[in-house]
Each structure stands twice: as structure tokens, then as C-alpha cells.
Coordinates of C-alpha atoms in Angstrom, one line a residue:
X1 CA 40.2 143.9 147.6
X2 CA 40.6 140.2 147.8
X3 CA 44.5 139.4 148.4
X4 CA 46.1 136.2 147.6
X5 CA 49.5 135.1 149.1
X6 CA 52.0 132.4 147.8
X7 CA 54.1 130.4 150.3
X8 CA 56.8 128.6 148.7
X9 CA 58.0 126.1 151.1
X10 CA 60.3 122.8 150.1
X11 CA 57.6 120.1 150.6
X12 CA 53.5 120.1 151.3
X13 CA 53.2 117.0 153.6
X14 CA 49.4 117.0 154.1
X15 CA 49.2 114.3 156.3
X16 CA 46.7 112.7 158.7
X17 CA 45.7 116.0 161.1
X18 CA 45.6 112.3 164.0
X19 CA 49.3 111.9 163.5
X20 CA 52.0 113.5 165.3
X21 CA 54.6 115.7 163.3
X22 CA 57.0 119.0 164.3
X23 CA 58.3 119.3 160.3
X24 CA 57.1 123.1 160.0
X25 CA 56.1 122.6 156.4
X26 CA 53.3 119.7 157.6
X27 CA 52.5 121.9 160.5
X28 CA 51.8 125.3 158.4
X29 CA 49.7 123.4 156.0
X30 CA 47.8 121.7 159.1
X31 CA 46.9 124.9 161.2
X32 CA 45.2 126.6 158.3
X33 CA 43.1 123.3 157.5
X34 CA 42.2 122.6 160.9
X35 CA 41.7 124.4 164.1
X36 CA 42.8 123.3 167.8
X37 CA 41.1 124.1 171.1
X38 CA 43.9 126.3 172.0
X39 CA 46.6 128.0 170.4
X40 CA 50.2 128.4 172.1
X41 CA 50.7 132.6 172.3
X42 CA 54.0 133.9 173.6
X43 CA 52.4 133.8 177.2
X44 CA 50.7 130.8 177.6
X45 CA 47.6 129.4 175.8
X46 CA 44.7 131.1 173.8
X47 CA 40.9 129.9 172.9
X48 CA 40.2 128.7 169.7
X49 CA 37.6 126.6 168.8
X50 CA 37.2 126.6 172.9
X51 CA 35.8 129.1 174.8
X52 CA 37.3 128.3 178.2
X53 CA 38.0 125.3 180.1
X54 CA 38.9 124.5 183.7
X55 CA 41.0 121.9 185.5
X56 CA 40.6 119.7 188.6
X57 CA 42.7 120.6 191.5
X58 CA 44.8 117.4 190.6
X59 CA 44.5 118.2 186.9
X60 CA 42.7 114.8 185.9
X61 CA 39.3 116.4 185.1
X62 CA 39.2 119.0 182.2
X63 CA 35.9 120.4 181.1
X64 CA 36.3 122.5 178.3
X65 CA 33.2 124.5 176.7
X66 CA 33.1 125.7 172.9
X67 CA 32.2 128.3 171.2
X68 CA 28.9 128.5 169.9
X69 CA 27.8 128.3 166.1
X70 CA 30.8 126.3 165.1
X71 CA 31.0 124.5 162.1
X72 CA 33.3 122.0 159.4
X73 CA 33.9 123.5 155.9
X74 CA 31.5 120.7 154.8
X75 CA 28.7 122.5 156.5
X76 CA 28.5 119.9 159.8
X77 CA 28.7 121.1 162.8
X78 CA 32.2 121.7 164.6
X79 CA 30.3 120.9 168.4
X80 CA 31.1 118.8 171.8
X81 CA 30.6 115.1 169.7
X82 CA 32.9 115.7 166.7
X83 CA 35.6 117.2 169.0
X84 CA 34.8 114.2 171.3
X85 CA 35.4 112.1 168.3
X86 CA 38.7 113.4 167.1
X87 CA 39.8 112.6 170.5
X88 CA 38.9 109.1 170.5
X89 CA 40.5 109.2 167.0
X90 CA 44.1 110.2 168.1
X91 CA 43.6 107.8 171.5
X92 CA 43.9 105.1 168.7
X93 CA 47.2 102.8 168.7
X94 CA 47.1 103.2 164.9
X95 CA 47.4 107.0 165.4
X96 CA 49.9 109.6 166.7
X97 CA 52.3 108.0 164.1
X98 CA 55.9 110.0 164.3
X99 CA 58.6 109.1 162.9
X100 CA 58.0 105.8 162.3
X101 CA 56.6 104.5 165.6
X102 CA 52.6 105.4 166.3
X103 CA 50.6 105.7 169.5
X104 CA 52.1 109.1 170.7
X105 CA 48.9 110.0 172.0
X106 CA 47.6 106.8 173.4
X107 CA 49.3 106.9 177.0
X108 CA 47.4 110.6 177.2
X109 CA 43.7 109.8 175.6
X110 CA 43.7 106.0 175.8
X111 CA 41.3 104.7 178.3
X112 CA 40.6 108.2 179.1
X113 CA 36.8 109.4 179.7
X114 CA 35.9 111.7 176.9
X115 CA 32.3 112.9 177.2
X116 CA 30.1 115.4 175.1
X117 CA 27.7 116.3 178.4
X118 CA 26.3 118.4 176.1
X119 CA 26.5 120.3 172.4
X120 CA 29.3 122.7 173.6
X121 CA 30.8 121.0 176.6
X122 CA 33.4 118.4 176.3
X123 CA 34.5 116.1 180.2
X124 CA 37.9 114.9 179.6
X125 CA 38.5 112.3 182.6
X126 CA 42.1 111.7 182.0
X127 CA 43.8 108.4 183.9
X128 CA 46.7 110.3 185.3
X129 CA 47.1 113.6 186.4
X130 CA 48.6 116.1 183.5
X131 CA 48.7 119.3 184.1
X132 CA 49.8 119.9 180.4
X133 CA 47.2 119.0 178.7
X134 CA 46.7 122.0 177.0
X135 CA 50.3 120.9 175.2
X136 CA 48.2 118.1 174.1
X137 CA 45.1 120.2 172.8
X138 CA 47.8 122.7 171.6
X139 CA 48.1 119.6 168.4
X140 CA 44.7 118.3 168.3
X141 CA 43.7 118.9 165.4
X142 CA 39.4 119.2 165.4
X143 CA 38.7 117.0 162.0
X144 CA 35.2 116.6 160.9
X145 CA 33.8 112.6 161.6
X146 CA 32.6 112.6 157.9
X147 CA 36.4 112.7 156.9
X148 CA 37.8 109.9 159.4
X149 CA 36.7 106.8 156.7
X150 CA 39.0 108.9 154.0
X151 CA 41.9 109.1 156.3
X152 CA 41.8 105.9 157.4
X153 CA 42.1 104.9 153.9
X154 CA 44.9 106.8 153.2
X155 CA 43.5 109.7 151.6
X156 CA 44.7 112.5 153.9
X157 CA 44.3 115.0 150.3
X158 CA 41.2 116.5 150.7
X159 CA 40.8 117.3 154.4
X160 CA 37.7 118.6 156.1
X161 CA 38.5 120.9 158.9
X162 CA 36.7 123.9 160.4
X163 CA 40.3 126.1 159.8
X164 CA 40.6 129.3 158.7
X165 CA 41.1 128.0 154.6
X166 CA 39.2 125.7 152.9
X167 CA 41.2 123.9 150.5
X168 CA 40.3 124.0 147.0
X169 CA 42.7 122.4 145.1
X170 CA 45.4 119.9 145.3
X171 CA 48.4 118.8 143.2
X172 CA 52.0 117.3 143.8
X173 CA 53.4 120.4 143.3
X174 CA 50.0 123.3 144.7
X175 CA 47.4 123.7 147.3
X176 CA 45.3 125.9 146.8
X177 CA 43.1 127.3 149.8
X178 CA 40.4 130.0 150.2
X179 CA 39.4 131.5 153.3
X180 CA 36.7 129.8 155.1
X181 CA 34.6 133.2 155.7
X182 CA 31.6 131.4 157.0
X183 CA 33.4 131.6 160.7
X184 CA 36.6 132.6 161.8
X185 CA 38.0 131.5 165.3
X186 CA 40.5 133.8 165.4
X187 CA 41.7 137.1 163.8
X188 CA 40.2 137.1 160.2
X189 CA 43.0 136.2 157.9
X190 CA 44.5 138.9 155.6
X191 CA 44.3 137.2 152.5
X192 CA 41.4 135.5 150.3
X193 CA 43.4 133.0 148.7
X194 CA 46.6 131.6 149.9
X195 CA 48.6 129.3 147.5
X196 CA 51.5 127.1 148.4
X197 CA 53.9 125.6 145.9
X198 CA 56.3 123.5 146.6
X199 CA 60.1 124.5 145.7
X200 CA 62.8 122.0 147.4
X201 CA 65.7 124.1 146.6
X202 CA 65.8 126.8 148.9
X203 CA 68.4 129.3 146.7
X204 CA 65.2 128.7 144.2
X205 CA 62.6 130.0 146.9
X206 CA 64.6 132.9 147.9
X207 CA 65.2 134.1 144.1
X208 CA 61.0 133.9 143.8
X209 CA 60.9 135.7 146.7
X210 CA 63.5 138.6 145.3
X211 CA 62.0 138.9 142.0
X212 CA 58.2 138.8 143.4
X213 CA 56.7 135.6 142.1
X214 CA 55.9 134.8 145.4
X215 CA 54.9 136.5 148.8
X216 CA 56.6 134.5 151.6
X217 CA 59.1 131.7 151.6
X218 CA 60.0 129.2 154.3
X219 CA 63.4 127.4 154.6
X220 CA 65.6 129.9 153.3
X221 CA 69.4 129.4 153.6
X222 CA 70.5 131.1 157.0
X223 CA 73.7 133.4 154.8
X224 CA 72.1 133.5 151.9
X225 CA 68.7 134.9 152.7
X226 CA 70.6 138.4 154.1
X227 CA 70.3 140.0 150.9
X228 CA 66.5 140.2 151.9
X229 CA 67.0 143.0 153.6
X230 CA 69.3 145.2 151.0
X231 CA 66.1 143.7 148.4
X232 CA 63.2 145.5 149.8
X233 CA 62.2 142.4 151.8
X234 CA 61.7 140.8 155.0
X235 CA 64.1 138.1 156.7
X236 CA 62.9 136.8 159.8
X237 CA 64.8 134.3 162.1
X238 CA 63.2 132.3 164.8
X239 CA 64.8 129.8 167.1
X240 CA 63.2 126.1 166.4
X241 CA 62.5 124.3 169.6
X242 CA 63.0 121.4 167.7
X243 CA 66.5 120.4 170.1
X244 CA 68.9 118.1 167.7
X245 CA 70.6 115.7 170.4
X246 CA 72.6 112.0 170.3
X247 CA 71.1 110.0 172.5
X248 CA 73.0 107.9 174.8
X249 CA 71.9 104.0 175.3
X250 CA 72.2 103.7 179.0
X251 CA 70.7 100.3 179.6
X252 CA 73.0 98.1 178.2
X253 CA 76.5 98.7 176.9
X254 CA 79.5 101.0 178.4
X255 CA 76.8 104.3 178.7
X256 CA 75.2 101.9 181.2
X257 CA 77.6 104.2 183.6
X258 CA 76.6 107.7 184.2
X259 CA 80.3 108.4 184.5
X260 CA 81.2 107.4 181.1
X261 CA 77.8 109.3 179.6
X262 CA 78.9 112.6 181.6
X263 CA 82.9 112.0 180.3
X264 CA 81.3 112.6 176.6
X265 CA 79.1 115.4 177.6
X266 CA 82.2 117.1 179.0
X267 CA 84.4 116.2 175.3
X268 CA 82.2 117.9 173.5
X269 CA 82.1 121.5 172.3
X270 CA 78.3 122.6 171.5
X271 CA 79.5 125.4 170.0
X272 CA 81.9 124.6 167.6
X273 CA 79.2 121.8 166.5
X274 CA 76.7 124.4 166.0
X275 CA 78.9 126.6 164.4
X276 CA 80.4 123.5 161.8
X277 CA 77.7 121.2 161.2
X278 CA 75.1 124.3 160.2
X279 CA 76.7 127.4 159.4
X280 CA 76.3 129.5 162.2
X281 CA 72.4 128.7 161.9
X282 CA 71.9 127.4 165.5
X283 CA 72.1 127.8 168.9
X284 CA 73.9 125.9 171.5
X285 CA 71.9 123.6 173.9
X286 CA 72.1 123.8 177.6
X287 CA 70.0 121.3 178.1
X288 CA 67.9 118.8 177.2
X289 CA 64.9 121.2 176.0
X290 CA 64.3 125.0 174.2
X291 CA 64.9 127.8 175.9
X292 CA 61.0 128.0 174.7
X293 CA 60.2 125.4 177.1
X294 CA 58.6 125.3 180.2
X295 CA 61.6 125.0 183.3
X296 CA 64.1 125.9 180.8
X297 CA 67.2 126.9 182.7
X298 CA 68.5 130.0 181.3
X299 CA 72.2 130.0 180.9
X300 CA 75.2 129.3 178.5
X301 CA 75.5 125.4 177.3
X302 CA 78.0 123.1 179.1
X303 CA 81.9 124.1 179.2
X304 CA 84.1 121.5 177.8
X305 CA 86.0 119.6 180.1
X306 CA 89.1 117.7 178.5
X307 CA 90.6 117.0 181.9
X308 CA 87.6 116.5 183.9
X309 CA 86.2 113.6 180.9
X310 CA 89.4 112.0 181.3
X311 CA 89.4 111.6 184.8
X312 CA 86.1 110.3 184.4
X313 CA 87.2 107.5 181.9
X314 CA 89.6 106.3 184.1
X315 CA 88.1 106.3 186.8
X316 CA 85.4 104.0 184.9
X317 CA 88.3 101.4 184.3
X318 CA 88.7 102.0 180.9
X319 CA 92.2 104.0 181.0
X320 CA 93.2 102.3 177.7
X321 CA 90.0 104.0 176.1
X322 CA 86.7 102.3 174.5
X323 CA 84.9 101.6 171.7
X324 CA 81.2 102.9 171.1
X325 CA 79.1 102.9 167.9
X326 CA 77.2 105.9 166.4
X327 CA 74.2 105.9 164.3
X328 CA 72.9 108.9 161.8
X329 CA 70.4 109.3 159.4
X330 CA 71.2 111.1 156.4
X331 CA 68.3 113.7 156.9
X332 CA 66.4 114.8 159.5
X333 CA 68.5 116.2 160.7
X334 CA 70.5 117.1 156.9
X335 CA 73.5 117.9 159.5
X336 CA 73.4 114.5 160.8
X337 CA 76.9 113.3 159.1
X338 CA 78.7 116.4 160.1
X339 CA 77.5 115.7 163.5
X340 CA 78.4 112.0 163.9
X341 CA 82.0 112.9 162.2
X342 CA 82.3 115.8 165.1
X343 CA 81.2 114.3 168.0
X344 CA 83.7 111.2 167.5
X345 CA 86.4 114.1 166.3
X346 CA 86.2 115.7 169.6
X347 CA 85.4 112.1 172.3
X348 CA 88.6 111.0 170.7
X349 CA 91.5 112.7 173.2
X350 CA 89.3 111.7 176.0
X351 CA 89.4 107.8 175.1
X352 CA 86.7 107.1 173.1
X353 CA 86.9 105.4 169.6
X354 CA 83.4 106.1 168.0
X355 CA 82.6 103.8 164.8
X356 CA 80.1 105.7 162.7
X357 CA 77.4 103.6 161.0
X358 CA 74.9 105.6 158.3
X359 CA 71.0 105.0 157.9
X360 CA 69.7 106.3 153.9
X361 CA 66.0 105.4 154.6
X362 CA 64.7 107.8 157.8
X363 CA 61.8 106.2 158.5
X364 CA 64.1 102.4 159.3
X365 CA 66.3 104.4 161.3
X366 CA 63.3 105.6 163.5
X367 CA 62.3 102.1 163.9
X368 CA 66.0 101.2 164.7
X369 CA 66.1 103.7 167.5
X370 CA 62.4 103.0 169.1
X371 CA 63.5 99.5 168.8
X372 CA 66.0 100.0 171.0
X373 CA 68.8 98.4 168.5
X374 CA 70.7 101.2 167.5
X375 CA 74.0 101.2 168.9
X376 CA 75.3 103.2 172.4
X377 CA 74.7 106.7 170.4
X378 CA 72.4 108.0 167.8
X379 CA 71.5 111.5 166.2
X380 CA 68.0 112.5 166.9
X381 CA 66.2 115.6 166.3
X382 CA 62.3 115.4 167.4
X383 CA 61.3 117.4 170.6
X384 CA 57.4 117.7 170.9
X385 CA 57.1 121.7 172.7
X386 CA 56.1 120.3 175.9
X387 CA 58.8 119.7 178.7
X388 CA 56.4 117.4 180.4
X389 CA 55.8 114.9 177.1
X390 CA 59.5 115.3 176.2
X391 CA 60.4 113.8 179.9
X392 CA 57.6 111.5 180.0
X393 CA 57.6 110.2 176.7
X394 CA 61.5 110.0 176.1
X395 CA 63.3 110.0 179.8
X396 CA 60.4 108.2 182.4
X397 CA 61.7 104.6 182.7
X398 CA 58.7 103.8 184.6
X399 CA 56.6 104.4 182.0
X400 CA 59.4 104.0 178.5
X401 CA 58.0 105.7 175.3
X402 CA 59.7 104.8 172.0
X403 CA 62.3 107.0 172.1
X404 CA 63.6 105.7 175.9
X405 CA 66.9 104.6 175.7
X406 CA 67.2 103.0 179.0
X407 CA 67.7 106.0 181.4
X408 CA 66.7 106.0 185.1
X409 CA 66.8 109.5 187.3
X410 CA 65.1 108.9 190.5
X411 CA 65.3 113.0 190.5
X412 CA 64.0 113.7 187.3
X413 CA 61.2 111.2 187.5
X414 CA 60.2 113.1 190.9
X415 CA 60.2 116.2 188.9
X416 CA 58.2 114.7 186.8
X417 CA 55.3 113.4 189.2
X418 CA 55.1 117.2 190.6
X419 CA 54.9 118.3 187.6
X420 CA 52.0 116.6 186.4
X421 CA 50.0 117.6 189.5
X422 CA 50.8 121.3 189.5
X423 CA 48.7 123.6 187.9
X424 CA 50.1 126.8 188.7
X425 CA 52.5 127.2 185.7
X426 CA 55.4 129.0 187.5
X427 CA 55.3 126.2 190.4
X428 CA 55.6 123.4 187.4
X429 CA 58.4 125.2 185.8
X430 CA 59.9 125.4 188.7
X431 CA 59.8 121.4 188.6
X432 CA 60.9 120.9 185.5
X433 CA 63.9 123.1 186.4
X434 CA 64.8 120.7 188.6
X435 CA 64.8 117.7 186.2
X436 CA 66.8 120.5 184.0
X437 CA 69.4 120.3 186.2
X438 CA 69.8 116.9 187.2
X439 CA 69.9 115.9 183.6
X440 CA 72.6 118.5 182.8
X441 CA 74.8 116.6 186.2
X442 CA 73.7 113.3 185.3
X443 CA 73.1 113.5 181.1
X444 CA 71.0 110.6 179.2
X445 CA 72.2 112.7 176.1
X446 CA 74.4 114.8 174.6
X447 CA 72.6 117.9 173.9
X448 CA 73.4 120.2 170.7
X449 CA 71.5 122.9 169.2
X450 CA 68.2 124.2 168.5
X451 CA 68.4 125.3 164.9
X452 CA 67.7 128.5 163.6
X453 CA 64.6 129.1 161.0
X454 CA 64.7 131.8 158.2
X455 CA 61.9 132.8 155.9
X456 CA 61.5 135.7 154.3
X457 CA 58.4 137.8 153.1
X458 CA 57.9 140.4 150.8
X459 CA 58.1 143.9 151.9
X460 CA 58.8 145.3 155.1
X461 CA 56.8 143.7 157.7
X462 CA 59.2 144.3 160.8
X463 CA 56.4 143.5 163.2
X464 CA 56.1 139.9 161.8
X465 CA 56.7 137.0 163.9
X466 CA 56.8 133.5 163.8
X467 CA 54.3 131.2 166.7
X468 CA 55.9 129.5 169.7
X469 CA 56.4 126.4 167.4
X470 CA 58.8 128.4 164.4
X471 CA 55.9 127.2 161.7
X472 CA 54.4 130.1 159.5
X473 CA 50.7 131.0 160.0
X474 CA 48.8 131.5 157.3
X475 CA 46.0 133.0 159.1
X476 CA 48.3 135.6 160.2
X477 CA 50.3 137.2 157.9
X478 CA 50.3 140.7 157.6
X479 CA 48.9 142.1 154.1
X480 CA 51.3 141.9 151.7
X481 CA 51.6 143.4 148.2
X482 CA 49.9 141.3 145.2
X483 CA 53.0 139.2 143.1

């Protein structure tokens, strides 16, 4: 019996497989195009398109060998050269565009030796040591080299991957994908046909869902989507790593002083800001990554201090209180304006005055920020699932990515340098724990939530869970009951 699912899911943002995105809906649509050298599982890394691979003692050398007989839905093959080429692809400062600033990959792959020695083995000479590299590999999408001149035109609708669906058909509102049987790198996907349609109103998806018109839905409101359960259906809840944060500008401007940054770390309540800004559909940060990360301290978030941030601000000369400016986007995060009205709710008894400023278009506000000219705070919610690019590309100030506000750690940047070297994973963690620490003493930002997914599928799958990165798998959906 050939099965076909439908996803409904509130956008389909096929993009450019070189760029760099964590929106789930782009993500879901990406992994079953394309296929990665490695997968993150829930201990570590699995092959994919690779077969093995193997590290230098210093973790500058990687030599990874592929699987044999691999090949693009176009019928090329999917060997050492094209992967070599996708890498060369992302290295690009035109590529690894997030958010508005590109060239997320470049300080990994640029300059970097990337050698084909042969039809199944890739040489990765990197320039610095990085023991995470698998991270990297983790998003690099493989695309065939006959599709690069399309998507360097722009037209990123008709992709050519060696995935586990082909895709068939697009529209602004439906993709349709079949299953690429001619070779499966993974567990052979449960379903023929997968279609995804695109629904923005997530009270919409979960009423399809209900009354059967479609098989899974992603998105789904956190209260709402409960009556899955009493409907016949599946909810499940994941924790995003995705960490929603206000970054603190601590070059210039009063948050120059750490005492001043940790005063507003100890006025706020990460709770009652979860709780608030998104229903009860997070959980409180207590620190600056997941508790999905690598060197994740386990632990409850920060206590609020009110008497403890005072002292603080006095003690910083500023007894009379201070001004500080706040900038938001109105989405990404959608709980941005609760968050900015919180946070200067709860600075205010300590002596701080917080004047809120609002961004409409996202993208200008993530220029603003990489910039550097937002003001001393500003609501961010991108966190790449890798401690060591989140503290080198966002907290290294000798080495400032686009999201660097001006922080400098001499502890966290020695983390960071052990880190990179280490390549037994419990000794790195242990590293990063130590740069876990120091920022939660010494914070460049004031740390929130990670939110809290919800989609639901049809019939009772209680088995089913989401990947490492809280975006649905196609691939790996359990059978589920024709709509």
C-alpha cells in the first residue's frame, strides 16, 4: 500500500540548502530534499550520506569516507567531488545568509583544504582546530553541482538533492514530494507521498488535524492543541533549543560594566516572563544555551535579586538610576513586545528606565543588531545547536561574528580554545561548562526561555518524537492512517 502524509505547517520557506536557518518549517522541508553527512541522534552523531570519518588528534584534519552507490534525484552522482563542492559552496561570503547577515560558514570552510582524494573520500584541512565540526556537517546540506547556477539565480524552487523525497510539485500554497526509492540513506520512509500545505493560522491546522484532512501538523497553539488527546490524536511537545535572549551592548554605553549587566540579570524574573509573554509554552533559561547543548549546566534559572541589583547600581555610581534603550522586532520572536514591556517592568525598582523602540521589518532589525547600532539591549532569538558556534560566533571578541555585541571573558574565551581542541566529547563539555558558568557570574545577556514546540499527528503514535533540533522528519514518521 502506498501511504501519503499531509503536513500542514504555517509557511514552506524552501530556501537556498547553502544558507543558514533554525525556523523549523525551512528546516523540515530541507532534510527531506537533501541529505547531510551526519544526522544529530539523541546521543551524539549518526552516518548519512557518510560512512565514517575520523579526526586529527588536534581536530584540524577530517577525512570522511562515503557511502558507496550514492546518487542526486537527477540521476548524478552524490560522491567525494559534489560533496567537495557543496562545501566550497557554503565557504562562500555570499552564503550562510541568516537573518539578514551572510557568511556564517566562512570563518569554518573559508580558506579551508577541501579535497576529493578520491570518489568516496573527502580531506577537510580546516585552518583552526574545531572539534565540532560534525555541528557544522550536522547543516550541510549535500546539493547536486547541476543545481548551484539555479540557486545562485534565485531559484531555490525546484531543488536537487539526494534526500529521502523528491519533490514533484511546487506552489505558494503545496509541495508535493515522492519518495526517492532509488536509495535511501537512512530508515526507508513510511510514506510514498508526503504533501505539505501551508496553513498560517495555527487554530486552522489543528481543526484539519481533528477532522482528518490532514495527518500531522506543526505549530500548534501550546493550550489549545490538548484536546488532541480527548480527539483520538497525538500531541507532542518538544523543548526548542532555539534560546530567546536580550542581548546586552557591552562595548560602549552603561552595559560597558559588568556590574550594571549583572544588576539586570538579577531584576529579572525568567519565570514570570516565560510564563507571560508565551502562555506557559517555555522554559526558563539558566544560561546562555539549551539544556540540549553540549556543557549545559543542569539546574534551575537565576534567582531574582532585588537587593543584590540594587547594590550593584549603586555601587556603579548611578544611585539616581539610568536610562538604557531597548530594541524588538515584532516577530521572531512573535513574543518580542511582551518581552521588551517585561523586562523594563521588572529593571524598573532596581533603577533602570528602559525606553522601548519597535522594528516592523525583521530582516532591518537583523542588520541593526549585526551592525552593532541597536541600542544597549535587544530581543534576539537565533541559537545555532552547537555550544561551540554559539560562543564563537556570538561571545569570542577575538574573533567578533555578527551577532557580537562587544563582550570580553578572558574565561570563557579559554573555554573556548580547549574546547575546540578536545575531541573526547565529555572532556569538551566539561569546557564549555566552564564558559556556562562564567557567563551566568559575569552575563553578556539576559537569558529567557527556550520555547516549547507542539504538533500534533493523527492517531496514537506515543512512541513519536521530535530530532535534537524540535523540526519534524518526514522521513520518519510512523505510518499513519490515510485522510
Amino acid at each position: 500500500m502506498l501511504r501519503s502524509a499531509t503536513i500542514l505547517q504555517a509557511r514552506l520557506p524552501l530556501g537556498d540548502p547553502h544558507d543558514c536557518s533554525d525556523d523549523p518549517d525551512e528546516i523540515a522541508l530541507l532534510r527531506a530534499v537533501y541529505d547531510t553527512l551526519v544526522v544529530r541522534s539523541s546521543d551524539g552523531f549518526t552516518p548519512r550520506l557518510a560512512q565514517n570519518w575520523s579526526a586529527s588528534r588536534e581536530a584540524r584534519l577530517w577525512r570522511i569516507r562515503l557511502r558507496p552507490g550514492l546518487i542526486f534525484h537527477d540521476g548524478s552522482p552524490c560522491d567525494a567531488p559534489a560533496v567537495q563542492h557543496s562545501l566550497l559552496r557554503m565557504a562562500r561570503p555570499d552564503r550562510g545568509v541568516a537573518l539578514g547577515a551572510s557568511g556564517v560558514w566562512a570563518p569554518y570552510l573559508a580558506g579551508a583544504e577541501i579535497v576529493a582524494e578520491d570518489a568516496l573520500t573527502l580531506r577537510v584541512g580546516l585552518n583552526e582546530p574545531m572539534a565540532d565540526f560534525l555541528d557544522l556537517l550536522a547543516q550541510a546540506y549535500i546539493a547536486a553541482p547541476s543545481s548551484f547556477a539555479a540557486l545562485d539565480a534565485g531559484r531555490t524552487r525546484a531543488p536537487i538533492g539526494a534526500g529521502p523525497f523528491r519533490i514533484v510539485r511546487v506552489t505558494a500554497s503545496e509541495i508535493l514530494a515522492r519518495r526517492f526509492d532509488a536509495q535511501v540513506s537512512g530508515p526507508a520512509p513510511a510514506h510514498y507521498e508526503i504533501i505539505w500545505r501551508a496553513e498560517p493560522d495555527p487554530a486552522l491546522r489543528l481543526a484539519a488535524l481533528m477532522e482528518r484532512r490532514a495527518q500531522v501538523a506543526t505549530g500548534l497553539d501550546f493550550a489549545t492543541s490538548r484536546a488532541l488527546d480527548a480527539a483520538g490524536g497525538t500531541r507532542v511537545e518538544t523543548l526548542s533549543p532555539v534560546c530567546v535572549v536580550v542581548m546586552m551592548e557591552a562595548a560602549r554605553g552603561p552595559l560597558s560594566d559588568p556590574r550594571l549587566r549583572r544588576a539586570l540579570d538579577l531584576a529579572i524574573d525568567r519565570e514570570a516572563i516565560a510564563r507571560t509573554a508565551t502562555g506557559c509554552a517555555a522554559a526558563p533559561l539558566a544560561g546562555f544555551v539549551s539544556p540540549r547543548h553540549l556543557g549545559a549546566v543542569e539546574g534551575s534559572a537565576p534567582n531574582r535579586d532585588l537587593a543584590r541589583a540594587r547594590a550593584l547600581v549603586e555601587e556603579a555610581g548611578h544611585g539616581d538610576g539610568l536610562r538604557l534603550t531597548l530594541d524588538y522586532p515584532t516577530s521572531m520572536p512573535d513574543e518580542a513586545p511582551a518581552i521588551a514591556a517585561l523586562v523594563a517592568d521588572q529593571a524598573a525598582p532596581v533603577g533602570f528606565s528602559i525606553d522601548i523602540r519597535k522594528h516592523e521589518d525583521r530582516a532591518a532589525y537583523a542588520r541593526l543588531v549585526s551592525s552593532g547600532e541597536a541600542g544597549d539591549l535587544c530581543v534576539f532569538d537565533s541559537t545555532p545547536l552547537s555550544t561551540f558556534r554559539t560562543l564563537r560566533e556570538k561571545l569570542d571578541s577575538r574573533a567578533p561574528g555578527p551577532w557580537w555585541r562587544g563582550y570580553r571573558n578572558p574565561a570563557v574565551e579559554a573555554a573556548i580554545d580547549e574546547g575546540r581542541r578536545e575531541p573526547e566529547d565529555a572532556r569538551r563539555g566539561a569546557a564549555y561548562a566552564r564558559a556556562f558558568r562564567a557567563l551566568q557570574d559575569d552575563p553578556a545577556w539576559l537569558c529567557l526561555y527556550n520555547p516549547l514546540r507542539v504538533a500534533g499527528l493523527a492517531g496514537r503514535h506515543r512512541d513519536f518524537r521530535f530530532p535534537p533540533d524540535g523540526a519534524i522528519d518526514a522521513a520518519a514518521l510512523p505510518p499513519l492512517a490515510g485522510v
